[in-house]
Short mmCIF file of C-alpha atoms and ligand atoms in Angstrom, two decimals:
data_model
loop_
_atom_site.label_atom_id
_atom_site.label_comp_id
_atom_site.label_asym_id
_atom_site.label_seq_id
_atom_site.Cartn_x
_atom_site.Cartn_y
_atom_site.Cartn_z
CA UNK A 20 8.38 7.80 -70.28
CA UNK A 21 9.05 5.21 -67.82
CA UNK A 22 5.99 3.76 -66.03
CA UNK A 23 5.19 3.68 -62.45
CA UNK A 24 2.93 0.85 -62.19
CA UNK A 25 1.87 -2.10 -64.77
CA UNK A 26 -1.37 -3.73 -63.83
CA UNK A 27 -1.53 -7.69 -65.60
CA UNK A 28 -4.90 -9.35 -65.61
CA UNK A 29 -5.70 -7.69 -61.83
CA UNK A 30 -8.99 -8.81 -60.28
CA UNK A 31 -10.10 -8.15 -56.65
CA UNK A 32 -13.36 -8.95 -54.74
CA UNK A 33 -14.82 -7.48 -51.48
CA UNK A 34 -15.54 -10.44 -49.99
CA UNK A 35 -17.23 -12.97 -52.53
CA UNK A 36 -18.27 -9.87 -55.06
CA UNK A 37 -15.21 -9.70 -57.67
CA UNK A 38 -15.56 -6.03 -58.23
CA UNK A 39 -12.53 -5.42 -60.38
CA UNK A 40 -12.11 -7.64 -63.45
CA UNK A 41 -8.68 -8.49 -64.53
CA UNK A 42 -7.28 -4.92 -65.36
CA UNK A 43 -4.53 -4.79 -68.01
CA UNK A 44 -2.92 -1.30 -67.33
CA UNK A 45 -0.18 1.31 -67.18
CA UNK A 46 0.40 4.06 -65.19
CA UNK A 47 2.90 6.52 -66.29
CA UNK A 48 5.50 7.93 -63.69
CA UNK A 49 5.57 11.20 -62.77
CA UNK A 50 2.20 12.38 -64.41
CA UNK A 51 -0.92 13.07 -63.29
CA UNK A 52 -3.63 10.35 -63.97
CA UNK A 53 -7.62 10.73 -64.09
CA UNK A 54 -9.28 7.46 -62.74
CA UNK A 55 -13.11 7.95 -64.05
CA UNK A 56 -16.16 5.73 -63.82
CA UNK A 57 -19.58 5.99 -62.48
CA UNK A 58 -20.52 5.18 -58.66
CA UNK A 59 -19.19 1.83 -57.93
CA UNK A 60 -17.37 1.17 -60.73
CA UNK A 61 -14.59 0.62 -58.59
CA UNK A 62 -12.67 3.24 -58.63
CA UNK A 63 -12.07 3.27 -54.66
CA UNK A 64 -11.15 -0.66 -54.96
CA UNK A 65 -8.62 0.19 -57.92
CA UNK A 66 -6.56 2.74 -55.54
CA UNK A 67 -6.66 0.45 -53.05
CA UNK A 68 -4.92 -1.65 -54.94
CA UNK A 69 -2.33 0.37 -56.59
CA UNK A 70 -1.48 1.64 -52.86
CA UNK A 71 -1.51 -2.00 -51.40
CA UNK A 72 -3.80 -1.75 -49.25
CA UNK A 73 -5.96 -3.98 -50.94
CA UNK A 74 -4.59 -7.41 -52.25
CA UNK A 75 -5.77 -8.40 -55.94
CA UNK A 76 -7.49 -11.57 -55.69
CA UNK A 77 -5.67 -12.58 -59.00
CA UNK A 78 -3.22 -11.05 -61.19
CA UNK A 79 0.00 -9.41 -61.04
CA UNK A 80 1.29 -5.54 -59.54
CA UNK A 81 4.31 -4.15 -60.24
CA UNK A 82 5.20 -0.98 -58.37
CA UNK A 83 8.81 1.20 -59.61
CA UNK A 84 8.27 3.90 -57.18
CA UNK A 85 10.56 3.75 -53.82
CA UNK A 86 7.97 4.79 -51.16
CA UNK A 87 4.89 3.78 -49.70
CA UNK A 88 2.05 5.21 -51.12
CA UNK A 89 -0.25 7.97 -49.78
CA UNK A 90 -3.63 7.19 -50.25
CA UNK A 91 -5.77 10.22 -49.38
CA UNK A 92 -8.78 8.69 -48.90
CA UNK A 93 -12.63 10.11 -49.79
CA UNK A 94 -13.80 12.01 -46.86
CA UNK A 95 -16.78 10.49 -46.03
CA UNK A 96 -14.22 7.56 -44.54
CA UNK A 97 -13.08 9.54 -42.43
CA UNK A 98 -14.92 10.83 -38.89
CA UNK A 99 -15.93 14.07 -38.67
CA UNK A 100 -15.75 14.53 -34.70
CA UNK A 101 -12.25 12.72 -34.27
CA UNK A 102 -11.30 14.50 -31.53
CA UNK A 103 -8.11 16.15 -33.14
CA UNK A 104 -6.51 19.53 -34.30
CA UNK A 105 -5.98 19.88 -37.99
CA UNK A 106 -1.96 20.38 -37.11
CA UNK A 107 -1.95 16.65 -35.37
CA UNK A 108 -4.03 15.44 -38.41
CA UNK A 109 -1.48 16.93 -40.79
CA UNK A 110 1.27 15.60 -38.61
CA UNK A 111 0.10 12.44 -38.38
CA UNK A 112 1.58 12.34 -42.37
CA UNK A 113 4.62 12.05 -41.13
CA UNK A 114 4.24 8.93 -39.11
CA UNK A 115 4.32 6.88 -42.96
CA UNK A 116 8.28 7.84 -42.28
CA UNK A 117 8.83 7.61 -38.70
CA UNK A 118 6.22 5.32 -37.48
CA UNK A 119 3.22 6.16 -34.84
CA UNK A 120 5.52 5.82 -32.30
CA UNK A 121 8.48 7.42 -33.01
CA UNK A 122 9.38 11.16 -31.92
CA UNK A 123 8.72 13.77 -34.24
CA UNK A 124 11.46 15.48 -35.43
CA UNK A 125 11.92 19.58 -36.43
CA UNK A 126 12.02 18.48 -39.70
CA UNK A 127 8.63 16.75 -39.98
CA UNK A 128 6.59 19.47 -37.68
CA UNK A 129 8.15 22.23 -40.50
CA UNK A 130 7.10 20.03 -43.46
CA UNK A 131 3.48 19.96 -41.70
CA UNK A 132 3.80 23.57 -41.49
CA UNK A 133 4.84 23.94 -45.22
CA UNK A 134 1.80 21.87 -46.47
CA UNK A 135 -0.59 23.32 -44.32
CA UNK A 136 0.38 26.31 -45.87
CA UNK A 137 0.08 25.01 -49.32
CA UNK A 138 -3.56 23.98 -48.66
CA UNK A 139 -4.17 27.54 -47.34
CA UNK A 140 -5.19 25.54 -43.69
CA UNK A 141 -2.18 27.43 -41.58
CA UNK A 142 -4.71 29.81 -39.96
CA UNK A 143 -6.73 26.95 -38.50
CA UNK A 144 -3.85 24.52 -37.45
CA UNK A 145 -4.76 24.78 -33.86
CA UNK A 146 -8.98 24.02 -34.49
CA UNK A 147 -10.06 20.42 -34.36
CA UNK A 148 -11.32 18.69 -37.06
CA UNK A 149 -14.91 18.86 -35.79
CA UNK A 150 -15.05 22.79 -36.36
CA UNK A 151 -14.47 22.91 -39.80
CA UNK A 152 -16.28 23.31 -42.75
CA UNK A 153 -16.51 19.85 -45.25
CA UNK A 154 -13.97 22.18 -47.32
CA UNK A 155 -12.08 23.09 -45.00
CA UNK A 156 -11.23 19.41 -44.23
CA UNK A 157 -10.52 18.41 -47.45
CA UNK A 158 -7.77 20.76 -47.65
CA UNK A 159 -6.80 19.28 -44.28
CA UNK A 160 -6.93 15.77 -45.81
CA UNK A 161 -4.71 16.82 -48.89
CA UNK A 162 -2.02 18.65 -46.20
CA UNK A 163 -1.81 15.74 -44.39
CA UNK A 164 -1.53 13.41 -47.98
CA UNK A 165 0.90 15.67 -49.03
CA UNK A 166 2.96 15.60 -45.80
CA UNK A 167 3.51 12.00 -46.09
CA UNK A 168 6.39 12.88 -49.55
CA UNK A 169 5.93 10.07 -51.15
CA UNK A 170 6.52 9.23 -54.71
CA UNK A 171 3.11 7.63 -55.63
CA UNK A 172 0.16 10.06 -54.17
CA UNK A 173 -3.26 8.45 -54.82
CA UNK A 174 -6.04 10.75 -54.07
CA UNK A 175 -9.86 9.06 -53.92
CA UNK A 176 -11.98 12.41 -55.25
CA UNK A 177 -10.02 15.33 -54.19
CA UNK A 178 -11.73 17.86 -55.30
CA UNK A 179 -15.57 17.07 -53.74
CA UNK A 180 -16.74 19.73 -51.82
CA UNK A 181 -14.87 22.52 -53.05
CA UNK A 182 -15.63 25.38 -54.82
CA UNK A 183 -14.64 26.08 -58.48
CA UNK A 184 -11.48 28.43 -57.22
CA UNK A 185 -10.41 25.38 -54.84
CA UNK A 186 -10.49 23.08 -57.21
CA UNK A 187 -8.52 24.71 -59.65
CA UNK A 188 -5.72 25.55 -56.99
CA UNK A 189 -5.85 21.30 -56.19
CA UNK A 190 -5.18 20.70 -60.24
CA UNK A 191 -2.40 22.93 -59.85
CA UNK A 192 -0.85 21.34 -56.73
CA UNK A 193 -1.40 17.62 -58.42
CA UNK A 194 0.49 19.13 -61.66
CA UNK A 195 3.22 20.77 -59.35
CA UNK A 196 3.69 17.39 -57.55
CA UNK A 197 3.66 15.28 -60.90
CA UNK A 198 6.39 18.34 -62.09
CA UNK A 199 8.42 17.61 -58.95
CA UNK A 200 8.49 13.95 -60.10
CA UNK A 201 5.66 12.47 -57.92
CA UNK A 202 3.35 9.83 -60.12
CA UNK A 203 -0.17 11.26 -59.22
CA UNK A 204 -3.57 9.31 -59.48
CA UNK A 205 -6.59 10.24 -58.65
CA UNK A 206 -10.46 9.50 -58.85
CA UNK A 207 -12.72 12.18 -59.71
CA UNK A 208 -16.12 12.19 -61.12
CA UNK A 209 -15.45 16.15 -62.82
CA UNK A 210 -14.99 15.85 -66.04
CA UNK A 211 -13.06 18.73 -66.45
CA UNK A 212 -10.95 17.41 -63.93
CA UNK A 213 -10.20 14.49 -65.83
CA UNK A 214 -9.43 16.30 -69.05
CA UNK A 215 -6.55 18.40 -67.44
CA UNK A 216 -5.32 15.57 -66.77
CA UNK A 217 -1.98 13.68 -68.51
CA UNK A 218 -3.63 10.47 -68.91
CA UNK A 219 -6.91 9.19 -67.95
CA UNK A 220 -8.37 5.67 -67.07
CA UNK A 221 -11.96 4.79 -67.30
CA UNK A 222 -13.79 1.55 -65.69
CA UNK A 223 -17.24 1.11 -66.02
CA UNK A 224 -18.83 -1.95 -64.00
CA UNK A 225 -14.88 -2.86 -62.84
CA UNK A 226 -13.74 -3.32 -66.24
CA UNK A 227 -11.36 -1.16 -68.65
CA UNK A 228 -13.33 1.22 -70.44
CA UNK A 229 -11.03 1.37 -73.87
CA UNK A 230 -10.15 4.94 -73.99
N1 ATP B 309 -16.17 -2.93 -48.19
C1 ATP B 309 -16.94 -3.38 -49.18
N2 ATP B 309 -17.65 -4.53 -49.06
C2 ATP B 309 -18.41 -5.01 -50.05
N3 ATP B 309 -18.55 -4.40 -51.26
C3 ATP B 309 -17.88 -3.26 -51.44
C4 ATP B 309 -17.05 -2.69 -50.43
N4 ATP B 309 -16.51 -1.54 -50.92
C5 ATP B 309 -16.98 -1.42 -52.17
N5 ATP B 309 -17.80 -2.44 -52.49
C6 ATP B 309 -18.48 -2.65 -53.79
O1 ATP B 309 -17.47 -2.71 -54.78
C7 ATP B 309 -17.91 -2.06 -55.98
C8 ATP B 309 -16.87 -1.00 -56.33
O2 ATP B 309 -16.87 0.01 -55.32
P1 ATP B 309 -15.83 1.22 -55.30
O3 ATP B 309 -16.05 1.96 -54.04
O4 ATP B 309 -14.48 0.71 -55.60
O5 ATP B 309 -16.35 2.09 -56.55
P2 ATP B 309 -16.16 3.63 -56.85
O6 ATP B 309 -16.07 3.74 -58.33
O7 ATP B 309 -15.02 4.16 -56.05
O8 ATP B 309 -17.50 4.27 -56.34
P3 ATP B 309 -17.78 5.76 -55.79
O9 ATP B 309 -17.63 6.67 -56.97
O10 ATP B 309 -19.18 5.65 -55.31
O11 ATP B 309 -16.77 6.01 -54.70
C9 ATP B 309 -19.28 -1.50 -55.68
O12 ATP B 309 -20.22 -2.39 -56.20
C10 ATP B 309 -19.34 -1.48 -54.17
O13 ATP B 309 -20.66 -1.67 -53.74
#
């Protein structure tokens, strides 16, 4: 099995704190990895890197997959009143492939419809953001994650906020997406979670737990 992404001695700081300490590690394409650690281990930071969004400070990246990453982020980064519907936020996926600027085509407004759908959010695509349940706009988070088709979909805690039910639907939409040859990782602090998943990685205190 080919892998997606080889980490080589990868540190990175927020600002003078080095909070990841040269990482050694593989992630394998098209399966669905378990990032685990306790609060501030630096789990967050790690994703961050894999989708390059955050620079290693040392260390070296290297990155097979064709597409930009989505990063769906934790939702606690993300406002709870912005003033949107849950269709725009779902659309706004789409702008990783056509750019904030550029017209929407038919084709992108029918793939937000499709993973609305997915996330079971169809019925509220024309409420804003503000209205809905912390549930409710995780799903909407995931839609719009999903939306984006990459190759590499890196997902910071998923699963928080759902029930049990919910969160066994999103391990079965991060398995069909790893089957449809997507490399999936994602942080979760649910142990279950992690042991459904194909391979899991552990850092405690920004180091490599050894498995
Ligand atoms: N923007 C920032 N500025 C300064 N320090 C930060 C920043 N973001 C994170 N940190 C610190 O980096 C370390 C790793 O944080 P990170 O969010 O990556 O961990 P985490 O495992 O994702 O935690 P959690 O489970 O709470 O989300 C922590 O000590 C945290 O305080």
């Amino acid at each position: 099995m080919p892998n997606s992404i080889e980490l080589t001695e990868v540190s990175a700081r927020h600002g003078a704190a080095t909070v990841l300490h040269g990482l050694t590690v593989s992630i394998p394409a098209q399966r669905v990895t378990a990032l685990t650690g306790h609060n501030g281990s630096g789990k967050s930071t790690l994703l961050g890197v894999l989708a390059g969004a955050h620079a290693p400070a040392s260390g070296s990246l290297r990155r097979s997959h064709a597409r930009r990453a989505a990063l769906v982020v934790q939702r606690s980064e993300v406002p709870d009143a912005l003033p949107i519907t849950v269709r725009q936020a779902v659309t706004m996926g789409r702008w990783a492939h056509r750019g904030a600027w550029r017209r929407l085509t038919r084709e992108d407004r029918s793939i937000a419809e499709r993973c609305m759908d997915r996330l079971g959010v169809a019925a509220l695509a024309d409420r804003r953001l503000s209205t809905l349940s912390g549930g409710q706009r995780q799903r909407v988070l995931l839609a719009q994650g999903l939306a984006q088709q990459s190759d590499l979909l890196l997902l910071d805690e998923p699963a928080t906020g759902l029930d049990a039910e919910a969160k066994e639907q999103i391990a079965a939409l991060l398995a069909e997406e790893s089957a449809r040859g997507v490399t999936v990782v994602h942080a979760t602090h649910d142990l279950e979670d992690a042991a459904d998943a194909d391979h899991r990685i552990t850092l405690s205190n920004g180091r490599l737990l050894a498995p």
